[in-house]
Short mmCIF file of C-alpha atoms in Angstrom, two decimals:
data_model
loop_
_atom_site.label_atom_id
_atom_site.label_comp_id
_atom_site.label_asym_id
_atom_site.label_seq_id
_atom_site.Cartn_x
_atom_site.Cartn_y
_atom_site.Cartn_z
CA MET A 1 12.64 -5.59 -39.14
CA THR A 2 16.58 -4.91 -38.87
CA ALA A 3 16.08 -2.05 -41.47
CA VAL A 4 13.42 -0.27 -39.14
CA LEU A 5 15.37 -0.71 -36.24
CA GLU A 6 18.28 1.03 -37.91
CA ARG A 7 16.20 3.81 -38.99
CA THR A 8 14.98 4.36 -35.43
CA GLY A 9 18.12 3.93 -33.74
CA THR A 10 16.95 1.09 -31.20
CA ARG A 11 17.52 -2.49 -31.02
CA ALA A 12 15.28 -5.49 -30.44
CA PRO A 13 17.09 -7.68 -27.94
CA ALA A 14 17.10 -11.43 -28.94
CA GLY A 15 13.90 -13.40 -28.25
CA LEU A 16 11.36 -10.38 -28.05
CA ARG A 17 9.48 -9.99 -31.47
CA THR A 18 6.87 -7.58 -32.83
CA ARG A 19 4.21 -10.39 -32.35
CA GLN A 20 5.47 -11.14 -28.84
CA ILE A 21 4.88 -7.25 -27.98
CA HIS A 22 1.38 -7.47 -29.31
CA ALA A 23 0.91 -10.76 -27.40
CA VAL A 24 1.71 -8.73 -24.03
CA ALA A 25 -0.62 -6.02 -25.15
CA ALA A 26 -3.43 -8.49 -25.67
CA CYS A 27 -2.91 -10.20 -22.46
CA TYR A 28 -3.30 -7.02 -20.66
CA PHE A 29 -6.48 -6.05 -22.72
CA VAL A 30 -8.23 -9.45 -21.72
CA ALA A 31 -6.96 -9.28 -18.06
CA SER A 32 -8.28 -5.94 -17.60
CA PHE A 33 -11.76 -6.98 -18.91
CA ALA A 34 -13.04 -7.87 -15.45
CA ALA A 35 -11.43 -5.06 -13.52
CA LEU A 36 -12.86 -2.41 -15.85
CA GLY A 37 -16.07 -3.84 -16.98
CA LEU A 38 -17.68 -4.82 -13.67
CA PRO A 39 -17.06 -1.68 -11.10
CA PRO A 40 -19.50 0.26 -12.85
CA TYR A 41 -22.29 -2.49 -12.08
CA LEU A 42 -21.52 -2.49 -8.16
CA THR A 43 -24.89 -0.59 -7.55
CA ALA A 44 -26.33 -3.72 -8.82
CA ILE A 45 -24.14 -6.13 -7.12
CA LEU A 46 -24.11 -4.89 -3.59
CA PRO A 47 -27.97 -5.32 -3.00
CA SER A 48 -27.37 -9.10 -3.02
CA LEU A 49 -24.74 -9.11 -0.60
CA GLY A 50 -26.54 -7.26 2.13
CA ASP A 51 -26.01 -3.60 1.03
CA THR A 52 -29.64 -3.04 -0.15
CA GLU A 53 -29.06 0.62 -1.06
CA ALA A 54 -25.44 0.06 -2.48
CA ARG A 55 -24.13 2.84 0.02
CA TRP A 56 -20.81 1.15 -0.37
CA ALA A 57 -20.39 1.19 -3.95
CA GLY A 58 -18.49 4.53 -4.24
CA LEU A 59 -15.96 3.36 -1.67
CA LEU A 60 -15.61 -0.46 -3.28
CA TYR A 61 -14.98 1.38 -6.52
CA ILE A 62 -11.56 2.46 -5.35
CA VAL A 63 -10.47 -0.57 -3.25
CA PRO A 64 -8.65 -2.18 -5.97
CA THR A 65 -6.93 1.21 -7.04
CA VAL A 66 -5.93 2.27 -3.28
CA PHE A 67 -4.31 -1.35 -2.60
CA GLY A 68 -3.13 -1.43 -6.26
CA ALA A 69 -1.15 1.58 -5.63
CA LEU A 70 0.29 0.36 -2.31
CA GLY A 71 1.35 -2.74 -3.69
CA ALA A 72 3.13 -1.69 -7.20
CA PRO A 73 6.41 -0.56 -5.93
CA LEU A 74 6.94 -3.66 -4.04
CA TRP A 75 6.18 -5.66 -7.00
CA GLY A 76 8.08 -3.50 -9.22
CA ARG A 77 11.38 -4.06 -7.13
CA LEU A 78 10.67 -7.73 -6.89
CA ALA A 79 10.33 -7.81 -10.57
CA ASP A 80 13.81 -6.20 -10.96
CA ARG A 81 15.28 -8.87 -8.40
CA TYR A 82 13.57 -12.10 -9.44
CA GLY A 83 12.70 -11.84 -13.05
CA ARG A 84 10.09 -9.68 -14.96
CA LYS A 85 8.22 -12.61 -16.55
CA ARG A 86 7.82 -14.43 -13.09
CA LEU A 87 6.16 -11.41 -11.60
CA LEU A 88 3.80 -10.65 -14.82
CA LEU A 89 2.71 -14.40 -14.42
CA ARG A 90 1.96 -13.58 -10.75
CA ALA A 91 0.06 -10.62 -11.50
CA GLN A 92 -2.21 -12.45 -14.09
CA LEU A 93 -2.49 -15.47 -11.86
CA GLY A 94 -3.25 -13.05 -8.79
CA LEU A 95 -6.05 -11.15 -10.77
CA ALA A 96 -7.66 -14.73 -11.73
CA VAL A 97 -7.57 -15.98 -7.90
CA SER A 98 -9.21 -12.42 -6.90
CA PHE A 99 -11.90 -12.59 -9.59
CA LEU A 100 -12.83 -16.02 -8.38
CA LEU A 101 -13.34 -15.11 -4.73
CA ALA A 102 -15.49 -12.09 -5.69
CA GLY A 103 -17.58 -14.37 -7.87
CA TRP A 104 -18.24 -16.67 -5.21
CA ALA A 105 -18.23 -14.23 -2.35
CA ASP A 106 -21.89 -14.25 -0.30
CA SER A 107 -21.43 -11.55 1.88
CA LEU A 108 -20.04 -7.95 1.84
CA PRO A 109 -17.16 -8.48 4.00
CA ALA A 110 -15.92 -11.46 1.82
CA PHE A 111 -16.61 -9.55 -1.60
CA THR A 112 -14.70 -6.58 0.11
CA ALA A 113 -11.57 -9.08 0.90
CA ALA A 114 -11.59 -10.09 -2.89
CA LEU A 115 -11.60 -6.47 -4.15
CA VAL A 116 -8.51 -6.07 -1.74
CA LEU A 117 -6.64 -8.87 -2.87
CA GLN A 118 -7.49 -7.64 -6.63
CA GLY A 119 -5.58 -4.67 -5.91
CA VAL A 120 -2.71 -6.32 -4.06
CA LEU A 121 -2.36 -9.22 -6.21
CA GLY A 122 -2.95 -7.36 -9.34
CA GLY A 123 -0.63 -4.86 -10.98
CA THR A 124 -0.56 -6.04 -14.55
CA PHE A 125 -0.14 -2.71 -16.04
CA ALA A 126 3.20 -2.12 -14.21
CA ALA A 127 4.15 -5.75 -14.71
CA SER A 128 3.69 -5.76 -18.26
CA ASN A 129 5.36 -2.20 -18.94
CA GLY A 130 8.36 -3.40 -16.53
CA TYR A 131 8.55 -6.66 -18.67
CA LEU A 132 8.61 -4.57 -22.16
CA ALA A 133 10.97 -2.02 -20.83
CA ALA A 134 13.69 -4.65 -19.92
CA ALA A 135 13.73 -5.82 -23.74
CA LEU A 136 13.00 -2.78 -25.30
CA ASP A 137 14.47 0.74 -25.75
CA GLY A 138 13.99 4.12 -27.53
CA HIS A 139 11.51 4.29 -30.44
CA ARG A 140 10.37 0.65 -29.90
CA LEU A 141 9.69 0.94 -26.40
CA SER A 142 7.72 4.08 -26.63
CA TRP A 143 5.51 2.66 -29.27
CA ALA A 144 5.15 -0.49 -26.97
CA LEU A 145 4.11 1.36 -24.01
CA THR A 146 1.44 3.31 -26.63
CA LEU A 147 0.12 -0.19 -27.24
CA MET A 148 -0.34 -0.87 -23.90
CA GLN A 149 -2.31 2.49 -23.13
CA GLY A 150 -4.55 1.26 -26.40
CA ALA A 151 -5.46 -2.21 -24.82
CA ALA A 152 -6.35 -0.23 -21.69
CA ARG A 153 -8.42 2.42 -23.66
CA LEU A 154 -10.24 -0.48 -25.69
CA ALA A 155 -10.89 -2.38 -22.36
CA LEU A 156 -12.53 0.61 -20.90
CA VAL A 157 -14.98 0.97 -23.89
CA ALA A 158 -15.65 -2.61 -24.62
CA ALA A 159 -15.75 -4.16 -21.22
CA PRO A 160 -18.94 -2.42 -19.82
CA ILE A 161 -20.68 -3.30 -22.97
CA VAL A 162 -19.97 -6.60 -22.80
CA VAL A 163 -20.65 -7.27 -19.08
CA GLY A 164 -24.11 -5.58 -19.62
CA SER A 165 -24.97 -7.59 -22.72
CA LEU A 166 -24.37 -10.73 -20.42
CA SER A 167 -26.23 -9.38 -17.42
CA PRO A 168 -29.72 -10.95 -18.45
CA TRP A 169 -28.16 -14.39 -18.52
CA VAL A 170 -25.43 -14.05 -15.80
CA SER A 171 -25.49 -11.57 -12.99
CA PRO A 172 -22.76 -9.13 -12.80
CA HIS A 173 -21.68 -10.65 -9.42
CA ARG A 174 -21.16 -14.03 -11.08
CA GLN A 175 -19.67 -12.67 -13.96
CA TYR A 176 -16.53 -12.06 -11.87
CA ALA A 177 -16.08 -15.88 -11.57
CA LEU A 178 -16.77 -16.24 -15.17
CA LEU A 179 -14.16 -13.57 -16.10
CA ALA A 180 -11.68 -15.22 -14.19
CA VAL A 181 -10.86 -17.22 -16.98
CA LEU A 182 -9.54 -14.26 -18.98
CA PRO A 183 -6.41 -13.52 -16.83
CA LEU A 184 -5.62 -17.43 -16.56
CA ALA A 185 -5.73 -17.64 -20.55
CA ALA A 186 -3.33 -14.65 -20.33
CA ALA A 187 -1.14 -16.43 -18.16
CA LEU A 188 -0.91 -19.43 -20.30
CA MET A 189 0.04 -17.31 -23.44
CA LEU A 190 2.70 -15.17 -21.44
CA ALA A 191 4.05 -18.37 -20.41
CA ALA A 192 5.26 -18.96 -23.87
CA LEU A 193 7.26 -15.78 -23.82
CA PRO A 194 10.71 -15.52 -23.30
CA GLU A 195 12.16 -13.83 -20.10
CA PRO A 196 13.71 -10.57 -21.16
CA PRO A 197 17.41 -10.72 -21.29
CA ARG A 198 19.64 -8.96 -18.71
CA PRO A 199 22.55 -7.65 -20.68
CA ALA A 200 25.55 -6.51 -18.63
CA PRO A 201 26.07 -2.64 -18.71
CA PRO A 202 28.86 -1.46 -20.64
CA ALA A 203 31.93 0.01 -18.97
CA ALA A 204 31.36 3.53 -17.68
CA GLY A 205 31.62 6.10 -20.54
CA THR A 206 31.63 3.49 -23.20
CA PRO A 207 28.87 2.55 -25.54
CA ALA A 208 27.85 -0.99 -25.96
CA ALA A 209 29.45 -2.39 -29.30
CA GLY A 210 27.67 -1.43 -32.49
CA GLU A 211 25.57 1.19 -30.74
CA ALA A 212 25.48 5.01 -31.16
CA GLU A 213 26.27 6.82 -27.69
CA VAL A 214 22.81 7.10 -25.87
CA PRO A 215 21.93 10.42 -24.06
CA ALA A 216 21.59 9.99 -20.26
CA ALA A 217 17.98 9.47 -19.32
CA ARG A 218 16.38 12.41 -17.52
CA SER A 219 14.96 12.10 -13.88
CA PRO A 220 11.59 10.48 -13.86
CA ARG A 221 10.45 13.08 -11.30
CA ALA A 222 8.86 15.22 -14.34
CA LEU A 223 7.23 12.14 -15.62
CA TYR A 224 5.49 11.56 -12.03
CA ALA A 225 4.20 14.78 -11.90
CA LEU A 226 2.74 15.13 -15.22
CA GLU A 227 1.16 11.36 -14.90
CA PHE A 228 -0.32 12.52 -11.67
CA ALA A 229 -1.74 15.83 -13.11
CA PHE A 230 -2.99 13.89 -16.19
CA VAL A 231 -4.77 11.34 -14.44
CA LEU A 232 -6.30 13.91 -11.97
CA ALA A 233 -7.61 15.94 -14.74
CA THR A 234 -9.25 13.38 -16.68
CA VAL A 235 -10.41 10.80 -14.18
CA ILE A 236 -12.16 13.58 -12.25
CA SER A 237 -14.38 14.21 -15.34
CA TYR A 238 -15.57 10.60 -15.39
CA PRO A 239 -18.12 9.83 -12.43
CA TYR A 240 -20.65 12.62 -13.12
CA LEU A 241 -20.42 13.09 -16.75
CA ILE A 242 -23.57 10.98 -17.36
CA THR A 243 -25.39 12.89 -14.81
CA LEU A 244 -24.61 16.25 -16.40
CA VAL A 245 -25.62 14.83 -20.19
CA GLU A 246 -28.98 13.85 -18.81
CA GLN A 247 -29.47 17.26 -17.06
CA ARG A 248 -28.70 19.12 -20.26
CA LEU A 249 -30.18 16.69 -22.71
CA PRO A 250 -33.01 15.06 -20.96
CA GLY A 251 -34.45 12.05 -22.96
CA LEU A 252 -31.38 11.45 -24.76
CA GLY A 253 -31.17 7.75 -23.46
CA PRO A 254 -28.70 5.77 -21.49
CA PHE A 255 -27.18 4.26 -24.76
CA ALA A 256 -26.40 7.58 -26.24
CA SER A 257 -25.02 8.91 -23.10
CA GLY A 258 -22.85 5.94 -22.74
CA VAL A 259 -21.40 6.76 -26.24
CA LEU A 260 -20.74 10.36 -25.54
CA PHE A 261 -18.78 9.15 -22.48
CA ALA A 262 -16.86 6.45 -24.55
CA LEU A 263 -16.01 8.93 -27.47
CA PRO A 264 -12.70 10.37 -25.99
CA HIS A 265 -11.43 6.63 -25.62
CA MET A 266 -12.58 5.62 -29.01
CA CYS A 267 -10.25 8.37 -30.52
CA TYR A 268 -7.26 6.52 -28.99
CA PRO A 269 -6.77 3.65 -31.35
CA LEU A 270 -7.40 5.84 -34.37
CA LEU A 271 -4.79 8.37 -33.44
CA ALA A 272 -2.19 6.83 -31.47
CA ARG A 273 0.09 5.76 -34.41
CA PRO A 274 0.23 9.27 -36.27
CA VAL A 275 0.50 11.03 -32.91
CA HIS A 276 3.42 8.70 -31.77
CA THR A 277 5.18 9.64 -34.92
CA ALA A 278 4.63 13.32 -34.39
CA VAL A 279 5.69 13.49 -30.55
CA ALA A 280 8.06 10.44 -30.31
CA HIS A 281 11.07 12.83 -30.44
CA ARG A 282 9.55 15.79 -28.60
CA PRO A 283 7.43 14.24 -25.78
CA LEU A 284 7.43 17.22 -23.50
CA LEU A 285 5.89 19.32 -26.11
CA GLY A 286 3.18 16.67 -27.01
CA ALA A 287 2.36 16.46 -23.24
CA VAL A 288 1.91 20.30 -22.82
CA SER A 289 -0.28 20.48 -26.08
CA GLY A 290 -2.16 17.19 -24.65
CA PHE A 291 -2.74 19.07 -21.56
CA ALA A 292 -3.79 22.36 -23.26
CA LEU A 293 -6.35 20.37 -25.32
CA VAL A 294 -7.87 18.73 -22.27
CA ALA A 295 -8.25 22.13 -20.52
CA VAL A 296 -10.35 23.72 -23.34
CA ALA A 297 -12.26 20.53 -24.08
CA LEU A 298 -13.28 20.07 -20.50
CA ALA A 299 -13.92 24.11 -19.97
CA GLY A 300 -16.52 23.73 -22.98
CA HIS A 301 -18.71 21.16 -21.11
CA TRP A 302 -19.68 24.07 -18.70
CA GLY A 303 -21.76 25.98 -21.38
CA ALA A 304 -22.59 22.68 -23.77
CA GLY A 305 -26.16 22.13 -24.38
CA THR A 306 -26.79 20.41 -27.43
CA VAL A 307 -25.81 16.92 -28.96
CA LEU A 308 -23.71 18.50 -31.30
CA SER A 309 -21.65 20.59 -29.00
CA PHE A 310 -21.18 17.58 -26.75
CA VAL A 311 -19.91 15.34 -29.56
CA ALA A 312 -17.30 18.13 -30.60
CA LEU A 313 -16.16 18.69 -27.07
CA ARG A 314 -15.78 14.73 -26.65
CA LEU A 315 -13.64 14.27 -29.59
CA LEU A 316 -11.52 17.39 -28.67
CA LEU A 317 -10.86 15.73 -25.51
CA GLY A 318 -10.20 12.39 -26.95
CA ALA A 319 -7.61 14.32 -29.29
CA GLY A 320 -6.07 15.68 -26.18
CA MET A 321 -6.07 12.25 -24.11
CA THR A 322 -4.35 10.85 -27.22
CA LEU A 323 -1.56 13.29 -27.33
CA GLY A 324 -1.18 13.40 -23.40
CA LEU A 325 -0.88 9.36 -23.04
CA VAL A 326 1.26 8.83 -26.09
CA SER A 327 3.58 11.68 -24.97
CA LEU A 328 3.55 10.36 -21.34
CA SER A 329 4.60 6.85 -22.85
CA ALA A 330 7.34 8.55 -24.60
CA LEU A 331 8.70 10.30 -21.54
CA ALA A 332 8.47 6.93 -19.62
CA ALA A 333 10.65 5.24 -22.27
CA ASP A 334 13.20 7.92 -21.87
CA ALA A 335 13.15 7.92 -18.19
CA CYS A 336 13.69 4.13 -17.74
CA ARG A 337 16.82 3.89 -19.72
CA GLY A 338 19.55 2.86 -17.31
CA ARG A 339 17.13 2.35 -14.27
CA GLY A 340 15.24 -0.66 -13.09
CA PRO A 341 12.23 -0.69 -15.07
CA GLY A 342 10.32 -2.81 -12.29
CA ARG A 343 10.59 -0.27 -9.83
CA MET A 344 10.13 2.66 -12.03
CA PHE A 345 7.08 1.34 -13.47
CA GLY A 346 5.64 0.30 -10.06
CA THR A 347 6.40 3.86 -8.76
CA LEU A 348 4.52 5.17 -11.75
CA GLU A 349 1.57 3.04 -11.15
CA PHE A 350 1.44 4.10 -7.68
CA ILE A 351 1.35 7.70 -8.81
CA SER A 352 -1.14 7.16 -11.34
CA LYS A 353 -3.58 5.07 -9.23
CA ALA A 354 -3.04 8.03 -6.47
CA GLY A 355 -4.14 10.42 -9.08
CA ALA A 356 -7.23 8.43 -9.68
CA VAL A 357 -8.03 8.11 -5.79
CA VAL A 358 -7.84 12.23 -5.50
CA ALA A 359 -9.77 12.56 -8.57
CA GLY A 360 -12.82 10.56 -7.21
CA ALA A 361 -12.64 12.12 -3.83
CA VAL A 362 -12.63 15.71 -5.29
CA ALA A 363 -15.25 14.97 -7.94
CA ALA A 364 -17.58 13.53 -5.09
CA VAL A 365 -16.90 16.58 -2.92
CA SER A 366 -17.42 19.36 -5.83
CA ASN A 367 -20.44 17.42 -7.34
CA ASP A 368 -21.93 17.68 -3.84
CA VAL A 369 -21.40 21.45 -3.38
CA TRP A 370 -21.70 22.85 -6.97
CA GLY A 371 -23.50 20.03 -9.01
CA PRO A 372 -22.26 17.77 -12.01
CA ALA A 373 -20.38 20.44 -14.08
CA ALA A 374 -18.07 21.36 -11.11
CA PRO A 375 -15.89 18.26 -11.36
CA ILE A 376 -15.29 18.81 -15.05
CA VAL A 377 -14.44 22.35 -14.66
CA ALA A 378 -12.03 21.66 -11.92
CA GLY A 379 -10.27 18.90 -14.28
CA SER A 380 -10.00 21.86 -16.82
CA ALA A 381 -8.45 23.95 -14.30
CA VAL A 382 -5.73 21.36 -13.46
CA ALA A 383 -4.84 20.62 -16.87
CA ALA A 384 -4.60 24.39 -17.68
CA LEU A 385 -2.31 25.07 -14.41
CA THR A 386 -0.23 22.08 -15.49
CA ALA A 387 0.42 23.27 -19.04
CA LEU A 388 1.31 26.60 -17.72
CA VAL A 389 3.83 25.37 -15.14
CA SER A 390 5.42 23.12 -17.68
CA THR A 391 5.97 25.53 -20.44
CA PRO A 392 9.16 26.82 -18.98
CA THR A 393 10.51 23.43 -18.50
CA LEU A 394 9.72 22.91 -22.19
CA LEU A 395 11.35 25.87 -23.34
CA ARG A 396 14.54 25.01 -21.10
CA TRP A 397 14.36 21.28 -22.61
CA SER A 398 14.29 22.58 -26.29
CA ARG A 399 17.29 24.76 -25.78
#
């Protein structure tokens, strides 16, 4: 491992090994299962709580996201002050408590309160990234953040399938309580990991012993803007894609529609490593290229009318999403150097969740006015505009 670190120009602080990085990513994956797998079944859960027509499903879908966004910056600052491991454990235990309360809620207000707590007490993504950023830097940190995104994509694909498979035996409502065991197990695993070291900063203008001088980190403002635009451009296409596929390909069936939905997310585990190798040292170029691919792929949905065309466009979208996500991870690794990682990743999670909330609202409005293809085309426009606006910055950074 020492030879690898010398080649990449980074160091591994004492006590944090590759298997421990994998453990953090695995804990995020299992903790994300209920958070990502159960919201699609809100329309099946709410009738048993008194909302017979599930009219509140759309609003409740974003409740954890909204309150997670509001709480993330605070938890990030507390992590920098009191320790990243403590706040990561707090996030996992907070999820477990909120899932238990949601699973045993017997009324709509109680269930809503549990979802609010899920948002306020969660924040496992920012907490996990803050933990990793406190112990890693450079190439190893950008790859660790890429692994975290892979865990999120895998949970997004697998969780709804598992929840649906369990539904004949355990209702999605009660599965909240059942799946609370996952963040509890994650907390037990994380308890065995070390607290990231807090090395004293070297004297001004003097690199630490044995290290090459590292360039000053760029401002995170560009990262925040790109994160918001990327989430907005991609998430806006999620809510009504199945409806669009059913309109264009009647008789295809829900399983095949679900596979088309999941195809872009399946690309990430396959492409993340080679993409990371290609863009780790030129992340803005990777991000702009990712936005361009996303724009082309989403625009193509407007005229898609065959299974083959949808498959090709979904795979192209997956390539663009992988480029964008990996490049954003590399930009985040660069931006957090010399800053409190908890605070920065807390702010980044706030930006990301704000983008998701705006995307949901815009998707709902545009679908009501122009139909299910409109949100996808809107996502294409956002991605294309971001690529164009970012190009001058790319040229300036390359110089």
